[in-house]
Coordinates of C-alpha atoms in Angstrom, one line a residue:
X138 CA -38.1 -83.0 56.7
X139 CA -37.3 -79.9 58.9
X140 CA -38.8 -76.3 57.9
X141 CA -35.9 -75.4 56.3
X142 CA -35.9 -77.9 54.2
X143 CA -38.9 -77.5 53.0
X144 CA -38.6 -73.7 52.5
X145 CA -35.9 -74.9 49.9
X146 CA -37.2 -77.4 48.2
X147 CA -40.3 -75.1 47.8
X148 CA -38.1 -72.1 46.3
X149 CA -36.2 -74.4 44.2
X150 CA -39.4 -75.9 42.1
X151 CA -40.9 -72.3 42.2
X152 CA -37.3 -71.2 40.1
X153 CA -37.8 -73.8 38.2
X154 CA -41.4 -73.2 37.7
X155 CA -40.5 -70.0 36.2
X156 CA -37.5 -71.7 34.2
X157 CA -39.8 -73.4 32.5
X158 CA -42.1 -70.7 31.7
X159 CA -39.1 -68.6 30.3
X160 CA -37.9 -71.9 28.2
X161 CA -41.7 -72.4 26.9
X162 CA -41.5 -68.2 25.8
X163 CA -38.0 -68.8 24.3
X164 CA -39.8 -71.9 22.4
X165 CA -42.6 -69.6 20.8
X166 CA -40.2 -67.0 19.8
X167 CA -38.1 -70.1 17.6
X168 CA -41.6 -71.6 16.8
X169 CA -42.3 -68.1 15.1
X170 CA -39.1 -67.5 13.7
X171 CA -39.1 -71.3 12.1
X172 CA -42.7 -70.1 10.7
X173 CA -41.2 -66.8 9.0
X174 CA -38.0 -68.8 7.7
X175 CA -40.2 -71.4 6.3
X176 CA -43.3 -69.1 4.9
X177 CA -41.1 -65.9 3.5
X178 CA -38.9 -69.2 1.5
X179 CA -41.8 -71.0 -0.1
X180 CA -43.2 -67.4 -0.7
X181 CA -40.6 -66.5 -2.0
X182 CA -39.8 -69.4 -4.6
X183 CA -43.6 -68.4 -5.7
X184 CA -43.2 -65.2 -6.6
X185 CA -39.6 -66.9 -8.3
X186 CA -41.7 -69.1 -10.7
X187 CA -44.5 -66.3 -10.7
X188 CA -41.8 -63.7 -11.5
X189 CA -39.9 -65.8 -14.1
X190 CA -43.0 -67.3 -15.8
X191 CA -44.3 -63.6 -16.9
X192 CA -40.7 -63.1 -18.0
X193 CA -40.4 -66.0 -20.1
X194 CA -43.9 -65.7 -22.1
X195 CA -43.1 -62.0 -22.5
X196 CA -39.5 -63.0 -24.1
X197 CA -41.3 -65.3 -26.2
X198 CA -44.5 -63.0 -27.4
X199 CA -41.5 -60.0 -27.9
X200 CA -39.5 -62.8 -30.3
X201 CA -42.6 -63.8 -32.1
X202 CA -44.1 -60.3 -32.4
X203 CA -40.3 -59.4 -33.8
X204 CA -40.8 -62.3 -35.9
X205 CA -44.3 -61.5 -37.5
X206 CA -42.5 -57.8 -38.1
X207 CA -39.4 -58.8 -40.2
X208 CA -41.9 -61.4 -42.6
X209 CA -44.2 -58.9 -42.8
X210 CA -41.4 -56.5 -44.1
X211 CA -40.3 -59.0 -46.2
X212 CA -43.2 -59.1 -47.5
X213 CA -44.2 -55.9 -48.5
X214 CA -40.7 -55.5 -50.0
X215 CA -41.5 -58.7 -52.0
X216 CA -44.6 -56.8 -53.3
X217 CA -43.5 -53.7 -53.9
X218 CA -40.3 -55.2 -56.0
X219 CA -42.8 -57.7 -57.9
X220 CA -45.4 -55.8 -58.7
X221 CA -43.7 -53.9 -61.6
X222 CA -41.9 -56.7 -62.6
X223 CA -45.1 -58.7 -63.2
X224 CA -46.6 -55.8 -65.3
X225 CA -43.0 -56.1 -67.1
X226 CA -43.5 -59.8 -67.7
X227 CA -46.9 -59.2 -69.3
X228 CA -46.0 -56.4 -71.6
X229 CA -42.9 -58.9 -72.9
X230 CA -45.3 -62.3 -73.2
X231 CA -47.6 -60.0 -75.4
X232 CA -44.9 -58.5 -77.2
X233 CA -43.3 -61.9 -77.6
X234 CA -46.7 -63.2 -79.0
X235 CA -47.3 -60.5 -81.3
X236 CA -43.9 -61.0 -82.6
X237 CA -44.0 -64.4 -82.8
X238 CA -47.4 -63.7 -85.0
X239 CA -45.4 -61.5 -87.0
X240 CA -43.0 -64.1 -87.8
X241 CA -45.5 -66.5 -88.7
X242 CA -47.0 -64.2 -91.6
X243 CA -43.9 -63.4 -92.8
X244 CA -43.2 -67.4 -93.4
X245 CA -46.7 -67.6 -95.2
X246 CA -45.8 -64.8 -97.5
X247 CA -42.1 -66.3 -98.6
X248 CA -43.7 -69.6 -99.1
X249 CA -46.5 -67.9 -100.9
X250 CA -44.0 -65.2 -103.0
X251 CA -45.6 -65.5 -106.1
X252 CA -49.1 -65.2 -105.3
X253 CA -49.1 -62.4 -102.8
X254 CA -50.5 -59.3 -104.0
X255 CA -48.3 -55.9 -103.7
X256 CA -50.7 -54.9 -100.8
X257 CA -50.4 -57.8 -98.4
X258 CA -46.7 -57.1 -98.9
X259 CA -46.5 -53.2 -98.3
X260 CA -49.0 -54.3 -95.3
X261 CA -46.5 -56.8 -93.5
X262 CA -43.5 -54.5 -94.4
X263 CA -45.0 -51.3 -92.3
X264 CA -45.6 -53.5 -89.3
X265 CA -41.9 -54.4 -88.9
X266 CA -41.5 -51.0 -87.5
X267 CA -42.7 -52.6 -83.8
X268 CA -39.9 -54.8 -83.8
X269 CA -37.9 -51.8 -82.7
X270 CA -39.6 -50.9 -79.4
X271 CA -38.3 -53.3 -76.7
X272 CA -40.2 -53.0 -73.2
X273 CA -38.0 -51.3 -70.9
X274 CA -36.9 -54.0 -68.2
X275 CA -34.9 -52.8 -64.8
X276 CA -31.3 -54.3 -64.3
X277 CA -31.0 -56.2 -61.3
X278 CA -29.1 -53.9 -59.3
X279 CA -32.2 -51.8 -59.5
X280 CA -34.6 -54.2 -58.3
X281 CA -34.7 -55.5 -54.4
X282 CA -32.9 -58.8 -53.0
X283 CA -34.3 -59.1 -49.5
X284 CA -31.9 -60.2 -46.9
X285 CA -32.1 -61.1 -43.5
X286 CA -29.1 -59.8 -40.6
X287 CA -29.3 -60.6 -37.5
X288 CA -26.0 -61.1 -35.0
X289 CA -27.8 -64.4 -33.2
X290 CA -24.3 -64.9 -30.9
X291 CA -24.5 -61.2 -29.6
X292 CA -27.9 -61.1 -29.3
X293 CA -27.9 -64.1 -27.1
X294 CA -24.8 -63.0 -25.2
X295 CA -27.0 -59.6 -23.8
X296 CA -29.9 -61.9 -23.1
X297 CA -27.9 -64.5 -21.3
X298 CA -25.9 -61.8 -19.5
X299 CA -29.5 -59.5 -18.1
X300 CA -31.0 -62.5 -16.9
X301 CA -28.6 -64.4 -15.2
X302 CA -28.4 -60.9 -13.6
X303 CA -31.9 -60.6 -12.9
X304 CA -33.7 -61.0 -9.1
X305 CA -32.4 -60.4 -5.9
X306 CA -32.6 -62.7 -3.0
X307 CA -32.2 -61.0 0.5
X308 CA -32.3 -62.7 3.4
X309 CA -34.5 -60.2 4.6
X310 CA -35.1 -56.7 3.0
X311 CA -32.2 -54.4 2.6
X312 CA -34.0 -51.2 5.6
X313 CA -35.7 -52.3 8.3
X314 CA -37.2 -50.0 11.2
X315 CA -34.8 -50.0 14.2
X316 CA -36.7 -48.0 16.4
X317 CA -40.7 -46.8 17.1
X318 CA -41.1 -44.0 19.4
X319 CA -45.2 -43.2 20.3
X320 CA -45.8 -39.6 20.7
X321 CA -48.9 -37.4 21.4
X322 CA -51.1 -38.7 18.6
X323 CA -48.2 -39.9 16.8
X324 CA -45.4 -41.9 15.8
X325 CA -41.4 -41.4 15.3
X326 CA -40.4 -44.2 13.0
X327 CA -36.8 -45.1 13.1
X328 CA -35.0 -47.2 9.9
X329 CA -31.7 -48.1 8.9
X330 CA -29.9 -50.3 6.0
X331 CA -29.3 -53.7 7.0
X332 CA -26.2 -55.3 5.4
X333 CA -26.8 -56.9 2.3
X334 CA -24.9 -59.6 -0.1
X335 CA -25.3 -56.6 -2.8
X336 CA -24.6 -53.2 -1.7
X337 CA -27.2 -50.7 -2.2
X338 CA -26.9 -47.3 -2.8
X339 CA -29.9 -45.8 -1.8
X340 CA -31.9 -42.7 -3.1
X341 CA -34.4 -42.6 -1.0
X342 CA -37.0 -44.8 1.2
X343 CA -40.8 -45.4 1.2
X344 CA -42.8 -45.6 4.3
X345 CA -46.2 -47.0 5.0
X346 CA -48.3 -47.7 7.8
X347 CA -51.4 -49.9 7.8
X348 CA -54.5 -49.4 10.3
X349 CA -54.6 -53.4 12.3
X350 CA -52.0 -55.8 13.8
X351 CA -50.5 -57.2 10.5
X352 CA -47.0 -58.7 12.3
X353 CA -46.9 -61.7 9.8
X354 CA -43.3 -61.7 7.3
X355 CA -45.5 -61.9 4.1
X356 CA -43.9 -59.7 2.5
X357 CA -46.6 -58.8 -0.4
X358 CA -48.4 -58.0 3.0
X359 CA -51.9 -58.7 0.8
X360 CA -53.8 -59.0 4.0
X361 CA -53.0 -55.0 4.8
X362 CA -54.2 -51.8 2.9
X363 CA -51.1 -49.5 3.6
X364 CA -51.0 -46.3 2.5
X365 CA -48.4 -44.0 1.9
X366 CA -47.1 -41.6 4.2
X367 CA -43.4 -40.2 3.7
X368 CA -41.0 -41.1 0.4
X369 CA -37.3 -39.4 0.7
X370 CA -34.4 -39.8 2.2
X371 CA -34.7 -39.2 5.9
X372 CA -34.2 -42.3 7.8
X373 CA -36.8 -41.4 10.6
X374 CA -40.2 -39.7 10.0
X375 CA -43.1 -38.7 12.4
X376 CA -46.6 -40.4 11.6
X377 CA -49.0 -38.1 12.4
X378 CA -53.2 -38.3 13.0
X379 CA -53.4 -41.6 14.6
X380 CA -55.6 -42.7 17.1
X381 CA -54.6 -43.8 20.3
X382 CA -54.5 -47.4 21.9
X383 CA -55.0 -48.2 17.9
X384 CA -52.7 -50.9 16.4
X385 CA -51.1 -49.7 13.3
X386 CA -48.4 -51.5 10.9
X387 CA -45.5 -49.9 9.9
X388 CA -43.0 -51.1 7.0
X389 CA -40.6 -48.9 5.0
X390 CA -38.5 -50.0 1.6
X391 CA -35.7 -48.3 -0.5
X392 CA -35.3 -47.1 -4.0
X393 CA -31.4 -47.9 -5.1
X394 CA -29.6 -46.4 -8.4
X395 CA -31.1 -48.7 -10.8
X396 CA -34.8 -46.8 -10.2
X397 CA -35.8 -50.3 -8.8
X398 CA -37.9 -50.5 -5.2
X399 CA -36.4 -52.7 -2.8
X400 CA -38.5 -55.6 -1.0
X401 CA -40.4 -54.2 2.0
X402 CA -38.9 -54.9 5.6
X403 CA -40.5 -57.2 8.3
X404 CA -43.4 -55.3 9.2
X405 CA -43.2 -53.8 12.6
X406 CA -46.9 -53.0 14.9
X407 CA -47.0 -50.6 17.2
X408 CA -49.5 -47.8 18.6
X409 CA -49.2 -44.6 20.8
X410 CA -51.3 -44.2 24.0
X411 CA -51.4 -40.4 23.9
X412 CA -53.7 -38.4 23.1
X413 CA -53.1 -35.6 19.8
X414 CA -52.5 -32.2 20.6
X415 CA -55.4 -30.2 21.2
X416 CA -56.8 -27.4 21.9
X417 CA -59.0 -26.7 25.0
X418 CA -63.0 -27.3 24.3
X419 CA -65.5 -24.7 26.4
X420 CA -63.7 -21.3 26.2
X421 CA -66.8 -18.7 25.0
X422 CA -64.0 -16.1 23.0
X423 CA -62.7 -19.6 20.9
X424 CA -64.0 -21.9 18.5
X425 CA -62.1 -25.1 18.3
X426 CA -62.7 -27.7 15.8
X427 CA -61.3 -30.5 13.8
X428 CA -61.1 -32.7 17.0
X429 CA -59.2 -30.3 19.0
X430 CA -56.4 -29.0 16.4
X431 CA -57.6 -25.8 15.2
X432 CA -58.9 -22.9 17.2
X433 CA -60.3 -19.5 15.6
X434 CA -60.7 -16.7 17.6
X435 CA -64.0 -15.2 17.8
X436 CA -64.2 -12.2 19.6
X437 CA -61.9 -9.6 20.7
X438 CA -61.7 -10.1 24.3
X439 CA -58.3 -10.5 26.0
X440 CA -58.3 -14.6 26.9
X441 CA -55.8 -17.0 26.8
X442 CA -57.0 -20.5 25.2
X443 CA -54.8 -23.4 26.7
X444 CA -54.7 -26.9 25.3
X445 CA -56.6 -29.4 27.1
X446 CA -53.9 -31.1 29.0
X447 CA -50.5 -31.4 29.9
X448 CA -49.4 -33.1 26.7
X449 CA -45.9 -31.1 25.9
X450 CA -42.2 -32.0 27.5
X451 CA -38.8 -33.6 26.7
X452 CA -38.4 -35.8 23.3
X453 CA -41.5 -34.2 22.0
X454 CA -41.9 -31.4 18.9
X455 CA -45.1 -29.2 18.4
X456 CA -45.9 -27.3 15.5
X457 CA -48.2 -24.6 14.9
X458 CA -49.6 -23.4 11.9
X459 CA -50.9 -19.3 11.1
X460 CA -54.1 -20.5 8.9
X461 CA -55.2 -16.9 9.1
X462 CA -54.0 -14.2 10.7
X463 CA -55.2 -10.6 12.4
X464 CA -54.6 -7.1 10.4
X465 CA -52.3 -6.1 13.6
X466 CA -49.1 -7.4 15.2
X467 CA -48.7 -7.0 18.9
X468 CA -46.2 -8.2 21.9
X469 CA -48.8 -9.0 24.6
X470 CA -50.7 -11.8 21.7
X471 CA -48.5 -14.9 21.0
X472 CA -48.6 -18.2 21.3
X473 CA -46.0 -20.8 23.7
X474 CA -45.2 -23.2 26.5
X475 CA -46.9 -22.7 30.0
X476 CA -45.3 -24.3 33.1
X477 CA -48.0 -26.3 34.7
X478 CA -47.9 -24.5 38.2
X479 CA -48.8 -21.1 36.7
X480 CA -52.3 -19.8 35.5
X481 CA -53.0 -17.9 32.7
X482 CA -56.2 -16.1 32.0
X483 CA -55.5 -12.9 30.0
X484 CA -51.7 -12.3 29.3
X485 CA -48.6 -14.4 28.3
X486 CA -45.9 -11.7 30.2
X487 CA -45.9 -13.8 33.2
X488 CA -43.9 -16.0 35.4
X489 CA -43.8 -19.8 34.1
X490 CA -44.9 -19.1 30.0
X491 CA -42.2 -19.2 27.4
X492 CA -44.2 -17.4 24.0
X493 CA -43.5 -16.3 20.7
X494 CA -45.3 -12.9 20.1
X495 CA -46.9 -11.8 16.9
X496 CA -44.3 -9.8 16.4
X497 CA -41.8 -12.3 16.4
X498 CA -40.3 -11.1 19.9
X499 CA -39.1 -13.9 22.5
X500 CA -40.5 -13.6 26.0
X501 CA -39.5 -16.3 28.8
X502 CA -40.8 -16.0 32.2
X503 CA -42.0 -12.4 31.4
X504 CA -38.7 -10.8 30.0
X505 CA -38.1 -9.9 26.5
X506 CA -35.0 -11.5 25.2
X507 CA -32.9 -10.0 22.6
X508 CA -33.3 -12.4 19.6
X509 CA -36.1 -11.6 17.7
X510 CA -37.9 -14.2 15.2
X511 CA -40.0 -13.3 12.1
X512 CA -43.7 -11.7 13.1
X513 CA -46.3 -14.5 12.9
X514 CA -48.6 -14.0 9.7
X515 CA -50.4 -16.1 7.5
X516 CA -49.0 -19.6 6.3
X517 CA -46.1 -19.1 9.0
X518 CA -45.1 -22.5 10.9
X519 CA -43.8 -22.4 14.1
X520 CA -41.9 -25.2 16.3
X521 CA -41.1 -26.0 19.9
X522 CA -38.9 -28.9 20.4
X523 CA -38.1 -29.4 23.6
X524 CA -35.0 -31.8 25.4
X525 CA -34.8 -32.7 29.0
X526 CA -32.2 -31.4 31.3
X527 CA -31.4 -32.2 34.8
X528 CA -32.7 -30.4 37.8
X529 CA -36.6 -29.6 36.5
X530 CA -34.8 -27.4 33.3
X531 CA -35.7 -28.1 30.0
X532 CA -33.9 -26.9 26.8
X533 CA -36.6 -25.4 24.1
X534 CA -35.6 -25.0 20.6
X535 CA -38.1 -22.2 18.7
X536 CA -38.2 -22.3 15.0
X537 CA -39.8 -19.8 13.1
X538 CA -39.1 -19.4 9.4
X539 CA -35.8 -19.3 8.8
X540 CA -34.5 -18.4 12.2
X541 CA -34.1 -20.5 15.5
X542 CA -33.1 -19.5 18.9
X543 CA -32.5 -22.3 21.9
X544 CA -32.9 -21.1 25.6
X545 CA -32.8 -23.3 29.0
X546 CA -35.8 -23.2 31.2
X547 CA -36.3 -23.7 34.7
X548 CA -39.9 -25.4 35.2
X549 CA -41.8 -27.0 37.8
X550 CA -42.4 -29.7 36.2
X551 CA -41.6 -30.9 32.5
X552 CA -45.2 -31.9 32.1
X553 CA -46.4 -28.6 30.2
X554 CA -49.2 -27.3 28.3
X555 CA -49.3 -25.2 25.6
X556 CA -51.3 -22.1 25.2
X557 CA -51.6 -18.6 23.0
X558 CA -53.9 -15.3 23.5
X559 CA -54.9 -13.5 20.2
X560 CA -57.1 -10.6 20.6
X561 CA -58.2 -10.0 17.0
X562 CA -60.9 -12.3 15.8
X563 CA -59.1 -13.1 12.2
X564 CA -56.4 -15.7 14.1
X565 CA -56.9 -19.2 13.4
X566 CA -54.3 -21.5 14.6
X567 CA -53.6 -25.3 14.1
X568 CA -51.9 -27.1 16.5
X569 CA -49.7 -30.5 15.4

C-alpha cells in the first residue's frame, strides 16, 4: 500500500473517529431527553393521584361537615318546636286527670243522692267552674314541620362540570427562558410563552434563581431553595449580586386570568464570569465599601475615583445611585464614562470622559452640550446604557429622572471604565 494510500485510509478512520464521537454526544442528549420524558410523566401522574386524593377527601369531609350541619339544625328546630308542646301535653294529662276525678265524684254523689249532705253537694258544684279553662294549645300552622331541600341533579351537575374541568396537563410549562445573557456581576434572563393546548392569558410571570447546578426537569425542583427575585410582566429581567464563575438555576412561571400560577419551566443553569461593578479600592480622599459598590467621599480634595477595571461597553447598563448627597451643585463634580486611553486625576472636562455633572449638565469629550438633565441630589438614579457602533463609536443612552438624552461617541476602545469626582465629603454613591 503506497503513501497515498495510507494517508487516506488514515484520514478516513480519523472522520470516522470523530463521527462516532458526535453520534455517542447525539446519544446522551436522547438518553437525557428519554430520562426527562420518562421522570416529568411518572412525576407527574404522582402529583395526579397526590392532587386528586386531597381533593376527594376534602369533597367528602365538606359533604359530611354539610351533613352534621343540616341534622344539627334539624335538631335544634325539633327542640325548640317540642319543648312547649311537651309542657302543653303535661298541663292537658293533668287537667285530663283532674277532670276525670271530677267526673268520678260526681258519679258517687248521683248514686249516693239521698245520703249526701247539702255540703258535699255545694262543694262538688263550685268545682265545676275549672271545667271552663281549657289549656291553650297552638294550631299546627303555628308550630314547625321541618323539611329538607336540596336540588341533588344541579348540585351534581356544578360538581361534575368543575372537576372534569380541573388540572392542566402541559407538555412542558406554558414560559420558558429563551435566552441568558452574563453580565458584570449579573444576569439578563430572557422568557417567552410557549404554545399551549389551552391559551393563556397571562398577567404576569414569576422568576427565581437558585444558588447550584439544579438542570434536572423535576419540576417541584425540591432539591433547590429558589428564591424570589422579580414578579411582573416584563419578559426579561436582570439578576443582580451574583458571584462570578458560580452556577446558579434559573426558572420563571406565569400567573393567567383565573389567579392560578402556572407550572415552572425547565430549569435553565447558567453563571456570569465577570466581575460586579466596582469601585476602585486604595484612593486616600474615598472610602469604598460593600465589596466595591459604594464609595463615600471623605475629604474635600479634588480627586477623581475610577472603578477598578475596565468593566463598561456595548450590551451593558450601569446604574448609579445618590445615597447622599453634598449641600452644593457644581459643573466640574459628576460622575460618567472614561475612555480607557485617557487619565483622569482631578477633573472630568477632558478629552475621552463622557459625565453627568451635579448640576445635571451633559459634558462629552470636555464640551458642554445643550440638553440639560435634572441636578444629581439625594435618592436620584442615574443610567448609562451603552450600544455598539461600528468604527470604535459607541452610542450612550443617559437617564436621569425623567429625562434621557442619546449621543454617539468616538472611543479608543469600547472597553471603558467608569469614574466620578465629588469634592464635598457628603457624596456617597452606589454603583450597580
Amino acid at each position: 500500500m503506497d503513501n497515498l494510500s495510507i494517508k487516506t485510509l488514515s484520514e478516513t478512520v480519523e472522520t470516522a473517529t470523530e463521527y462516532s464521537f458526535k453520534l455517542q454526544d447525539l446519544m446522551k442528549s436522547v438518553i437525557g431527553a428519554q430520562n426527562q420524558v420518562k421522570i416529568t410523566a411518572e412525576e407527574s401522574n404522582l402529583e395526579i393521584d397526590r392532587a386528586f386524593d386531597e381533593l376527594t377527601n376534602c369533597v367528602l369531609d365538606a359533604l359530611n361537615s354539610r351533613r352534621e350541619a343540616l341534622k344539627a339544625k334539624v335538631t335544634k328546630i325539633q327542640e325548640e318546636g317540642a319543648t312547649p308542646l311537651n309542657e302543653c301535653y303535661k298541663v292537658i294529662c293533668e287537667t285530663l286527670k283532674n277532670t276525670h276525678t271530677y267526673i268520678c265524684e260526681g258519679q258517687d254523689l248521683l248514686h249516693q243522692h239521698d245520703k249526701v249532705d247539702i255540703n258535699s253537694y255545694v262543694q262538688y258544684l263550685e268545682q265545676s267552674a275549672l271545667l271552663g279553662n281549657l289549656p291553650a294549645v297552638p294550631n299546627l300552622e303555628e308550630v314547625p314541620a321541618i323539611t329538607f331541600q336540596l336540588n341533588v341533579p344541579f348540585l351534581c351537575k356544578t360538581l361534575i362540570n368543575n372537576i372534569t374541568s380541573a388540572g392542566i396537563v402541559f407538555k412542558m410549562g406554558p414560559v420558558q427562558i429563551v435566552h441568558v445573557c452574563e453580565k458584570p456581576g449579573a444576569l439578563l434572563v430572557e422568557w417567552e410563552e410557549v404554545e399551549t393546548e389551552r391559551p393563556l392569558d397571562v398577567q404576569k410571570f414569576c422568576l427565581e434563581v437558585a444558588v447550584g447546578s439544579h438542570p434536572a426537569a423535576n419540576h417541584r425542583h425540591t432539591q433547590a431553595t429558589y428564591r424570589e427575585v422579580y414578579v411582573g410582566p416584563d419578559t426579561c429581567y436582570l439578576v443582580k449580586d451574583l458571584h462570578p464563575k458560580q452556577s446558579y438555576t434559573l426558572r420563571v412561571r406565569c400567573k393567567a386570568e383565573d389567579g392560578e400560577w402556572s407550572a415552572w419551566s425547565l430549569p435553565r443553569v447558567a453563571c456570569t464570569n465577570l466581575a460586579p461593578f466596582g469601585w476602585q479600592v486604595g484612593n486616600p480622599h474615598y472610602s469604598v465599601n460593600v465589596g466595591g459598590k459604594i464609595a463615600c467621599k471623605t475629604s474635600r480634595a479634588k480627586q477623581v475615583l475610577q472603578s477598578n477595571m475596565t468593566q463598561f461597553g456595548p450590551n451593558h447598563s450601569i446604574e448609579f445611585t445618590i445615597l447622599e448627597s453634598g449641600d452644593t451643585c457644581s459643573d466640574f463634580d459628576g460622575l460618567g464614562l472614561v475612555d480607557p486611553s485617557c487619565t483622569v486625576v482631578d477633573s472630568l472636562q477632558i478629552n475621552g470622559v463622557m459625565y453627568i455633572s451635579t448640576s445635571g449638565l451633559i459634558f462629552l469629550d470636555g464640551k458642554e452640550k445643550t440638553t440639560r438633565l435634572p441636578p444629581l441630589i439625594k435618592s436620584s438614579r442615574i443610567t448609562f446604557t451603552c450600544e455598539p457602533l461600528k468604527s470604535s463609536r459607541v452610542r450612550v443612552h443617559i437617564d436621569s429622572g425623567d429625562k434621557a438624552v442619546t449621543y454617539d461617541w468616538i472611543v479608543s476602545s469600547t472597553n471603558l471604565r467608569f469614574a466620578m469626582m465629588l469634592t464635598e465629603p457628603k457624596w456617597k454613591v452606589m454603583v450597580e
